[in-house]
Amino acid sequence: MDIKCSEKELFIFNKIARAAESLGLETYLIGGFVRDKLLGRETKDADIVCVGDAIALATEVAGHFLPRPTVSYFKNFGTAHIRVDDGFDIEFVGARKESYHYHSRNPDVVPGTLEDDQLRRDFSINALAISLNIKDYGRLIDPFNGREDLSAKMIRTPLDPLQTFSDDPLRMMRAIRFATQLDFSIHPVTLQAIKQDINRIKIISQERITDELNKILAAPKPSIGFDLLYQCGLLHIIFPQMVDLEGAEYKDGVGHKDNFYHTLQVVDNLAARSEDIWLRWAAVLHDIGKPATKRFEEGHGWTFHGHEVVGGRMVPGIFARLKLPLNEKMRFVRKMVELHLRPISLTKENITDSAIRRLLYDAGGDYESLMQLCEADITSKNKWKVKRFLDNFRMVRQRCAEVEENDRIRNWQPPITGEMIMQTFGIKPSRPVGEIKNAIRDAILDGHIPNTYDAAYAFMLEKAKEFKLEPVI
Ligand code: ATP
Ligand code: MG
């Protein structure tokens, strides 16, 4: 074999080869599996292409395994899937030839040869095939010099890129996604074609675009992809709010940093610390409120007062537009954006326990994520400054650990709930309920009263007098 496979994989490919032989079908391993093996990357699923009926082949292959795996298939597309050996997925597809018309996203598809099939694939590195046929079992078939492009770390289309991207504009996103995941360059002619064709992305569904965005964000260095999206103009179409971060304005000789590149640096810093895709989204969005809050104040320079609040408010709209989930993941991202300045404000001297308790309470179970985001947010070019900030954060963490050890704030709830307040005074949900509840919480967090039911109850009775409320029980 021209690629290095495990014993288990060889065993499986052998069975596929035997099944194909018995049906008299030319069969090949193709696409991402071959590419990733040649790169020495981890592989997941394998794609098989055969010249003929892929569903028949999948059915025959399934018969070679015990227990026999289920064959799921799409008759219309002529594709089939089986899962063997506890989770090794194999996709089968019949070799085909595609021709596209400019105004339709759906190509005319007719059966074709292996070469036709390789021609319809997006990039030279994704068109590599390995023969599973007796005459040349294991041989690499590489009509577009994909192997050279792998060594040169280059993304390039097999055909004229304008044709390739016009046929399926999602490939523009895929080019950038693979460049990011593999740390490859996009060939200048291929990149030029993307720049020329960016508007075609509008015919692609938001779900598929966001899928690629998420893959870019999950890569080890997401900035590669966001920068490429920005440089070629796609970002302006798919995520304009992020482009609004660009540029550094100067006035009276005073500038501010370019918030777009700052954001990319924060995303990379965070990616080095955490795999959590939602925390990575929080890094993308942490300063998204800056353009809307930017002011120049005489004597102070540039300010972005309240950008964390404005940014937090922008999160639901951005999630909706990108068709990201509007659930607790979104609320988490919003919370991170809103709180991202809080820990840095605690790095000054003479910080009280109550300020620390408040941060622990507001961050709750997301305290560690918030600290990771804040540490990633330090992007000065001055190494000493970075070191000083990180040292300060270590102190904040230390203080937080001490206060948490004593007071257990992170998973804490005040001893008196809104329900209890309503029952005590015989009132319905209303403003006094919220105010009394918050006053109790604040009194405990600020250390004015102990964290006990009795103290909180007595405090509640006092506070209720401001609203002329008397207990009814
Ligand atoms: P990964 O699974 O890691 O994302 P992959 O290369 O396997 O990478 P898939 O999306 O699983 O990517 O597609 C499998 C193969 O199908 C690709 O390697 C490529 O040859 C082909 N392919 C997928 N999508 C397209 C497309 N939009 N245009 C042309 N060929 C494509
Ligand atoms: Mg794949």
Coordinates of C-alpha atoms and ligand atoms in Angstrom, one line a residue:
M1 CA 0.0 0.0 0.0
D2 CA 1.2 3.5 -0.8
I3 CA -0.3 4.7 2.5
K4 CA 0.4 3.4 5.9
C5 CA -2.7 1.7 7.4
S6 CA -3.3 -0.1 10.7
E7 CA -3.8 -3.9 10.8
K8 CA -7.5 -3.3 11.4
E9 CA -7.9 -1.0 8.4
L10 CA -6.0 -3.4 6.1
F11 CA -8.3 -6.2 7.3
I12 CA -11.3 -4.0 6.4
F13 CA -10.0 -2.9 3.0
N14 CA -9.2 -6.5 2.1
K15 CA -12.8 -7.4 2.6
I16 CA -13.9 -4.5 0.5
A17 CA -11.5 -5.5 -2.3
R18 CA -12.8 -9.1 -2.2
A19 CA -16.4 -8.0 -2.3
A20 CA -15.6 -5.6 -5.2
E21 CA -13.8 -8.4 -7.1
S22 CA -16.7 -10.8 -6.7
L23 CA -19.0 -8.1 -8.3
G24 CA -16.4 -7.2 -10.9
L25 CA -16.4 -3.5 -9.8
E26 CA -13.4 -1.2 -10.0
T27 CA -13.1 0.2 -6.5
Y28 CA -10.9 2.8 -4.8
L29 CA -10.3 4.5 -1.4
I30 CA -10.6 8.2 -2.0
G31 CA -10.6 11.7 -0.4
G32 CA -9.9 12.7 3.1
F33 CA -8.8 9.3 4.4
V34 CA -6.0 9.1 1.8
R35 CA -5.0 12.7 2.3
D36 CA -4.9 12.4 6.1
K37 CA -2.9 9.1 5.9
L38 CA -0.3 10.7 3.7
L39 CA -0.1 13.7 6.1
G40 CA 0.2 11.3 9.1
R41 CA -2.9 12.8 10.6
E42 CA -5.5 10.8 12.5
T43 CA -8.2 9.4 10.2
K44 CA -11.9 8.9 11.1
D45 CA -14.1 7.6 8.3
A46 CA -13.2 6.2 4.9
D47 CA -14.8 7.1 1.5
I48 CA -15.0 4.4 -1.2
V49 CA -15.8 5.1 -4.8
C50 CA -16.6 2.3 -7.3
V51 CA -17.3 2.4 -11.0
G52 CA -20.8 1.1 -10.9
D53 CA -23.5 0.4 -8.3
A54 CA -22.3 1.6 -4.9
I55 CA -25.3 0.3 -3.0
A56 CA -24.8 -3.2 -4.4
L57 CA -21.1 -3.0 -3.3
A58 CA -22.0 -1.8 0.2
T59 CA -24.5 -4.7 0.5
E60 CA -21.9 -7.2 -0.7
V61 CA -19.3 -5.8 1.7
A62 CA -21.7 -6.0 4.6
G63 CA -22.1 -9.7 3.9
H64 CA -18.3 -10.2 4.7
F65 CA -18.7 -9.0 8.3
L66 CA -20.1 -10.8 11.3
P67 CA -22.4 -9.6 12.7
R68 CA -23.7 -8.2 9.5
P69 CA -23.8 -4.4 9.6
T70 CA -26.9 -2.5 8.5
V71 CA -26.6 -0.8 5.1
S72 CA -28.2 2.6 5.0
Y73 CA -28.5 4.1 1.6
F74 CA -29.9 6.9 -0.5
K75 CA -31.3 5.4 -3.7
N76 CA -31.6 8.9 -5.4
F77 CA -27.9 9.7 -4.8
G78 CA -26.6 6.1 -5.3
T79 CA -24.7 6.3 -2.0
A80 CA -24.5 3.9 0.9
H81 CA -23.0 3.7 4.4
I82 CA -22.0 1.0 6.8
R83 CA -20.4 1.0 10.2
V84 CA -18.1 -1.8 11.0
D85 CA -15.8 -2.8 13.8
D86 CA -17.3 -0.6 16.6
G87 CA -17.4 2.7 14.8
F88 CA -15.4 2.7 11.6
D89 CA -17.7 4.4 9.1
I90 CA -17.4 3.6 5.4
E91 CA -19.2 5.7 2.8
F92 CA -19.8 4.2 -0.7
V93 CA -20.4 6.3 -3.8
G94 CA -20.6 5.4 -7.5
A95 CA -18.1 7.2 -9.6
R96 CA -19.8 10.1 -11.3
K97 CA -19.5 13.0 -13.7
E98 CA -21.1 16.3 -12.8
S99 CA -22.1 19.2 -15.0
Y100 CA -23.4 22.4 -13.5
H101 CA -25.6 25.2 -14.8
Y102 CA -24.9 28.7 -13.5
H103 CA -28.3 29.3 -12.0
S104 CA -28.9 26.0 -10.3
R105 CA -27.1 24.5 -7.4
N106 CA -27.9 21.0 -8.4
P107 CA -25.7 19.5 -11.0
D108 CA -26.7 17.0 -13.7
V109 CA -25.1 13.7 -12.5
V110 CA -24.3 10.8 -14.7
P111 CA -22.2 7.7 -14.0
G112 CA -18.6 8.2 -14.9
T113 CA -15.0 6.8 -14.6
L114 CA -12.7 7.2 -11.7
E115 CA -11.1 10.1 -13.5
D116 CA -14.4 11.9 -13.9
D117 CA -15.0 11.4 -10.3
Q118 CA -11.6 12.8 -9.3
L119 CA -12.3 15.8 -11.5
R120 CA -15.5 16.7 -9.7
R121 CA -13.7 16.9 -6.3
D122 CA -12.8 20.2 -4.8
F123 CA -9.0 20.1 -4.3
S124 CA -6.1 18.2 -5.6
I125 CA -5.3 16.9 -2.1
N126 CA -8.9 15.7 -1.8
A127 CA -8.8 13.8 -5.1
L128 CA -6.2 11.3 -4.2
A129 CA -7.2 7.7 -4.6
I130 CA -5.8 4.3 -3.6
S131 CA -6.7 1.3 -5.8
L132 CA -8.4 -1.6 -4.1
N133 CA -8.3 -3.7 -7.3
I134 CA -6.2 -6.9 -7.8
K135 CA -4.2 -5.6 -10.7
D136 CA -2.6 -2.7 -8.7
Y137 CA -3.9 -3.1 -5.1
G138 CA -2.6 -0.3 -2.9
R139 CA -1.3 2.0 -5.7
L140 CA -1.8 5.8 -5.3
I141 CA -3.7 7.4 -8.2
D142 CA -2.9 11.1 -8.3
P143 CA -3.8 12.8 -11.6
F144 CA -3.6 16.4 -10.2
N145 CA -0.3 16.2 -8.3
G146 CA -2.1 16.2 -5.0
R147 CA 0.9 14.6 -3.4
E148 CA 3.1 17.5 -4.4
D149 CA 0.6 19.9 -3.1
L150 CA 0.6 18.0 0.2
S151 CA 4.4 18.5 0.4
A152 CA 4.1 22.1 -0.6
K153 CA 1.2 22.6 1.9
M154 CA -0.9 24.0 -0.9
I155 CA -4.7 24.1 -1.5
R156 CA -5.4 24.1 -5.2
T157 CA -8.4 23.1 -7.3
P158 CA -8.0 20.3 -10.0
L159 CA -9.9 22.4 -12.6
D160 CA -10.0 26.1 -13.4
P161 CA -10.8 27.4 -9.9
L162 CA -13.4 29.9 -11.2
Q163 CA -15.3 26.9 -12.6
T164 CA -14.8 24.8 -9.4
F165 CA -16.1 27.6 -7.2
S166 CA -18.9 28.7 -9.5
D167 CA -20.1 25.1 -9.6
D168 CA -20.3 24.9 -5.8
P169 CA -19.5 28.1 -3.9
L170 CA -19.3 26.2 -0.6
R171 CA -15.9 25.1 -1.8
M172 CA -14.6 28.6 -1.1
M173 CA -15.4 28.1 2.6
R174 CA -13.9 24.6 2.4
A175 CA -10.6 25.9 0.8
I176 CA -10.2 28.3 3.8
R177 CA -11.3 25.6 6.3
F178 CA -8.7 23.1 5.0
A179 CA -6.0 25.8 4.9
T180 CA -6.8 26.5 8.6
Q181 CA -7.0 22.9 9.7
L182 CA -3.9 21.8 7.9
D183 CA -2.0 25.1 8.1
F184 CA -1.7 25.2 4.3
S185 CA -1.6 28.1 1.9
I186 CA -4.2 28.7 -0.8
H187 CA -2.6 28.8 -4.2
P188 CA -2.6 32.4 -5.5
V189 CA -4.7 31.5 -8.6
T190 CA -7.2 29.7 -6.4
L191 CA -7.3 32.5 -3.9
Q192 CA -7.8 35.1 -6.7
A193 CA -10.8 33.1 -7.9
I194 CA -12.3 33.2 -4.4
K195 CA -11.9 37.0 -4.3
Q196 CA -13.6 37.2 -7.7
D197 CA -16.5 35.0 -6.8
I198 CA -17.3 35.9 -3.2
N199 CA -20.9 36.9 -3.9
R200 CA -21.8 33.4 -5.1
I201 CA -21.6 32.3 -1.4
K202 CA -25.1 33.9 -1.1
I203 CA -26.6 30.8 -2.7
I204 CA -25.3 28.5 0.0
S205 CA -27.4 27.8 3.1
Q206 CA -26.4 29.5 6.3
E207 CA -26.2 26.1 8.1
R208 CA -23.5 24.8 5.7
I209 CA -21.5 28.1 5.9
T210 CA -21.7 28.0 9.7
D211 CA -20.6 24.4 9.7
E212 CA -17.4 25.5 8.0
L213 CA -17.0 28.4 10.4
N214 CA -17.3 26.1 13.3
K215 CA -14.6 23.8 11.8
I216 CA -12.3 26.8 11.3
L217 CA -12.9 27.9 14.9
A218 CA -12.2 24.3 16.2
A219 CA -8.8 24.3 14.4
P220 CA -5.6 24.8 16.4
K221 CA -5.0 28.3 15.0
P222 CA -8.4 29.7 14.0
S223 CA -6.9 33.1 13.0
I224 CA -5.6 31.6 9.8
G225 CA -9.2 31.1 8.6
F226 CA -10.7 34.3 9.9
D227 CA -7.9 36.3 8.3
L228 CA -8.3 34.5 5.0
L229 CA -12.1 35.1 5.1
Y230 CA -11.4 38.8 5.8
Q231 CA -8.7 39.2 3.1
C232 CA -10.8 37.7 0.4
G233 CA -14.0 39.5 1.4
L234 CA -16.1 36.6 2.4
L235 CA -16.2 37.7 6.0
H236 CA -17.8 41.0 4.9
I237 CA -20.7 38.9 3.5
I238 CA -21.1 36.2 6.1
F239 CA -20.2 38.1 9.3
P240 CA -20.0 41.9 8.8
Q241 CA -20.1 42.7 12.5
M242 CA -16.7 41.1 12.9
V243 CA -15.3 43.2 10.0
D244 CA -16.5 46.3 11.8
L245 CA -13.7 45.6 14.4
E246 CA -11.1 46.4 11.8
G247 CA -8.7 49.4 11.7
A248 CA -7.0 51.7 14.1
E249 CA -8.1 55.3 14.1
Y250 CA -5.8 58.1 15.1
K251 CA -6.7 61.5 16.5
D252 CA -4.4 64.1 18.0
G253 CA -1.6 61.5 17.5
V254 CA -3.4 59.0 19.8
G255 CA -4.4 55.7 18.3
H256 CA -6.1 52.5 19.5
K257 CA -5.3 49.0 18.7
D258 CA -6.8 47.3 15.7
N259 CA -9.6 45.3 17.3
F260 CA -9.9 42.8 14.5
Y261 CA -6.4 41.6 14.8
H262 CA -6.5 41.9 18.5
T263 CA -9.6 39.6 18.5
L264 CA -7.8 37.1 16.2
Q265 CA -4.9 37.0 18.7
V266 CA -7.3 36.4 21.6
V267 CA -9.0 33.6 19.7
D268 CA -5.6 31.9 19.0
N269 CA -4.5 32.4 22.6
L270 CA -7.7 30.9 23.8
A271 CA -7.5 28.0 21.4
A272 CA -4.2 27.1 22.9
R273 CA -5.9 26.9 26.3
S274 CA -9.3 25.4 25.6
E275 CA -11.0 23.1 23.1
D276 CA -14.4 24.5 24.1
I277 CA -16.0 25.8 20.9
W278 CA -18.4 28.0 22.8
L279 CA -15.7 29.7 24.8
R280 CA -13.9 30.2 21.4
W281 CA -17.1 31.9 20.2
A282 CA -16.9 34.1 23.2
A283 CA -13.4 35.1 22.3
V284 CA -14.5 35.9 18.8
L285 CA -17.3 38.1 20.2
H286 CA -15.7 39.5 23.4
D287 CA -15.1 43.0 21.8
I288 CA -17.9 43.0 19.3
G289 CA -19.5 45.9 21.1
K290 CA -16.4 48.1 20.6
P291 CA -17.3 49.8 17.3
A292 CA -20.6 50.9 18.6
T293 CA -19.2 52.4 21.8
K294 CA -16.0 54.0 20.5
R295 CA -15.5 57.6 21.6
F296 CA -12.6 60.0 21.6
E297 CA -12.5 61.8 24.9
E298 CA -10.3 64.9 25.3
G299 CA -7.4 64.1 27.7
H300 CA -8.3 60.4 27.8
G301 CA -7.9 59.2 24.3
W302 CA -10.1 56.4 22.8
T303 CA -12.6 54.7 25.1
F304 CA -15.1 51.9 24.6
H305 CA -17.2 52.4 27.7
G306 CA -19.9 49.7 28.2
H307 CA -18.7 47.7 25.2
E308 CA -19.1 44.5 27.2
V309 CA -22.8 45.3 27.8
V310 CA -23.5 46.4 24.2
G311 CA -21.5 43.3 23.0
G312 CA -23.5 41.0 25.2
R313 CA -26.8 42.4 23.8
M314 CA -25.5 41.8 20.2
V315 CA -24.9 38.1 20.9
P316 CA -28.5 36.8 20.3
G317 CA -28.8 38.6 17.0
I318 CA -25.5 37.3 15.8
F319 CA -26.3 33.8 16.9
A320 CA -29.7 34.0 15.1
R321 CA -28.1 35.3 11.9
L322 CA -25.4 32.6 11.9
K323 CA -28.0 30.0 12.8
L324 CA -26.0 29.0 15.9
P325 CA -28.2 27.5 18.7
L326 CA -30.3 29.9 20.6
N327 CA -30.0 27.9 23.8
E328 CA -27.9 27.8 27.0
K329 CA -24.7 27.8 24.7
M330 CA -25.8 31.3 23.5
R331 CA -26.5 32.4 27.1
F332 CA -23.0 31.2 28.1
V333 CA -21.4 33.2 25.3
R334 CA -23.4 36.2 26.2
K335 CA -22.4 35.9 29.9
M336 CA -18.7 35.6 29.0
V337 CA -18.9 38.7 26.8
E338 CA -20.6 40.6 29.6
L339 CA -18.2 39.6 32.3
H340 CA -14.9 39.7 30.3
L341 CA -13.7 42.9 32.0
R342 CA -14.5 41.9 35.5
P343 CA -11.4 39.9 36.5
I344 CA -9.0 42.5 35.1
S345 CA -10.7 45.1 37.3
L346 CA -9.7 43.0 40.3
T347 CA -6.0 43.1 39.6
K348 CA -5.7 46.5 41.3
E349 CA -4.6 46.7 44.9
N350 CA -6.9 46.7 47.9
I351 CA -9.6 44.6 46.3
T352 CA -12.2 43.7 49.0
D353 CA -13.4 40.2 49.7
S354 CA -16.9 41.3 48.7
A355 CA -15.7 42.3 45.2
I356 CA -14.2 38.8 44.9
R357 CA -17.4 37.2 46.2
R358 CA -19.4 39.1 43.6
L359 CA -17.2 37.9 40.7
L360 CA -17.5 34.3 42.0
Y361 CA -21.2 34.6 42.3
D362 CA -21.8 36.2 38.9
A363 CA -19.4 33.7 37.1
G364 CA -20.7 30.7 39.1
G365 CA -19.9 27.5 37.4
D366 CA -18.3 29.3 34.5
Y367 CA -15.6 30.9 36.6
E368 CA -12.7 28.9 35.1
S369 CA -13.9 29.6 31.5
L370 CA -14.0 33.3 32.3
M371 CA -10.5 33.3 33.7
Q372 CA -9.2 31.5 30.6
L373 CA -10.9 34.1 28.4
C374 CA -9.4 37.0 30.4
E375 CA -5.9 35.5 30.3
A376 CA -6.3 35.0 26.5
D377 CA -7.3 38.7 26.2
I378 CA -3.9 39.9 27.2
T379 CA -2.2 40.6 23.8
S380 CA 0.3 43.3 24.3
K381 CA 3.5 43.2 22.2
N382 CA 5.4 44.1 25.3
K383 CA 6.5 40.8 27.0
W384 CA 6.9 42.5 30.4
K385 CA 3.5 43.9 30.3
V386 CA 2.0 40.5 29.4
K387 CA 4.0 38.9 32.2
R388 CA 2.9 41.5 34.7
F389 CA -0.8 41.0 33.8
L390 CA -0.5 37.3 34.0
D391 CA 1.1 37.6 37.4
N392 CA -1.8 39.8 38.5
F393 CA -4.2 37.2 37.3
R394 CA -2.4 34.6 39.3
M395 CA -3.1 36.8 42.3
V396 CA -6.8 37.1 41.5
R397 CA -7.0 33.4 41.1
Q398 CA -5.3 33.0 44.5
R399 CA -7.7 35.4 46.2
C400 CA -10.7 33.8 44.5
A401 CA -9.5 30.3 45.7
E402 CA -9.2 31.6 49.3
V403 CA -12.6 33.3 49.3
E404 CA -14.2 30.3 47.6
E405 CA -12.6 28.0 50.2
N406 CA -14.2 30.0 53.0
D407 CA -17.5 31.0 51.5
R408 CA -18.4 28.5 48.8
I409 CA -19.9 31.2 46.6
R410 CA -19.7 29.6 43.1
N411 CA -22.6 27.2 43.6
W412 CA -24.3 29.3 46.2
Q413 CA -27.9 30.4 46.3
P414 CA -29.1 32.9 48.9
P415 CA -31.0 31.2 51.7
I416 CA -34.3 33.0 50.9
T417 CA -35.9 32.7 47.5
G418 CA -38.5 34.9 45.7
E419 CA -41.1 32.2 46.4
M420 CA -40.4 32.5 50.2
I421 CA -40.7 36.3 50.1
M422 CA -44.1 36.1 48.3
Q423 CA -45.4 33.6 50.8
T424 CA -44.2 35.5 53.8
F425 CA -45.8 38.8 52.8
G426 CA -48.8 37.3 50.8
I427 CA -47.8 39.2 47.6
K428 CA -47.7 38.3 43.9
P429 CA -44.6 38.6 41.7
S430 CA -43.7 42.3 41.7
R431 CA -40.9 44.7 41.9
P432 CA -40.6 44.5 45.8
V433 CA -40.0 40.8 45.5
G434 CA -37.0 41.3 43.2
E435 CA -35.6 44.2 45.2
I436 CA -35.8 42.4 48.6
K437 CA -34.3 39.3 47.1
N438 CA -31.4 41.2 45.6
A439 CA -30.9 43.2 48.8
I440 CA -30.6 39.9 50.8
R441 CA -28.1 38.6 48.3
D442 CA -26.0 41.8 48.3
A443 CA -26.0 42.0 52.1
I444 CA -24.5 38.5 52.3
L445 CA -22.0 39.0 49.4
D446 CA -20.9 42.3 50.9
G447 CA -20.5 40.7 54.3
H448 CA -23.0 42.9 56.1
I449 CA -24.9 39.8 57.4
P450 CA -23.9 36.2 57.8
N451 CA -24.9 33.6 55.3
T452 CA -27.6 32.0 57.4
Y453 CA -31.3 31.6 57.1
D454 CA -32.0 33.4 60.4
A455 CA -29.9 36.5 59.6
A456 CA -31.4 36.7 56.1
Y457 CA -34.9 36.4 57.5
A458 CA -34.4 39.2 59.9
F459 CA -32.9 41.3 57.2
M460 CA -35.8 40.6 54.9
L461 CA -38.3 41.8 57.5
E462 CA -36.3 45.1 57.9
K463 CA -36.0 45.6 54.2
A464 CA -39.7 44.9 53.6
K465 CA -40.7 47.8 55.8
E466 CA -39.4 50.1 53.0
F467 CA -42.2 48.8 51.0
K468 CA -44.7 48.9 53.9
L469 CA -45.0 45.1 53.9
E470 CA -45.9 43.1 57.0
P471 CA -45.6 39.3 57.2
V472 CA -48.9 37.4 56.9
I473 CA -47.5 34.1 58.3
Ligands
ATP1 P1 -13.1 15.9 6.8 O1 -14.1 14.7 6.8 O2 -12.0 15.9 7.7 O3 -13.9 17.2 6.9 P2 -12.9 15.2 4.0 O4 -11.9 15.5 3.0 O5 -13.2 13.8 4.3 O6 -12.5 16.0 5.3 P3 -15.7 15.5 3.5 O7 -16.6 16.7 3.5 O8 -16.0 14.3 4.4 O9 -14.2 16.0 3.6 O10 -15.8 14.9 2.0 C1 -15.2 13.7 1.5 C2 -14.6 14.0 0.1 O11 -15.6 14.3 -0.8 C3 -13.6 15.1 0.1 O12 -12.3 14.7 0.4 C4 -13.7 15.5 -1.4 O13 -13.0 14.7 -2.2 C5 -15.2 15.3 -1.7 N1 -16.0 16.5 -1.4 C6 -16.7 16.8 -0.3 N2 -17.4 18.0 -0.4 C7 -17.1 18.4 -1.7 C8 -17.5 19.6 -2.5 N3 -18.3 20.5 -1.9 N4 -17.1 19.7 -3.7 C9 -16.3 18.7 -4.2 N5 -15.8 17.7 -3.6 C10 -16.2 17.5 -2.3
MG2 MG -14.7 13.0 5.7

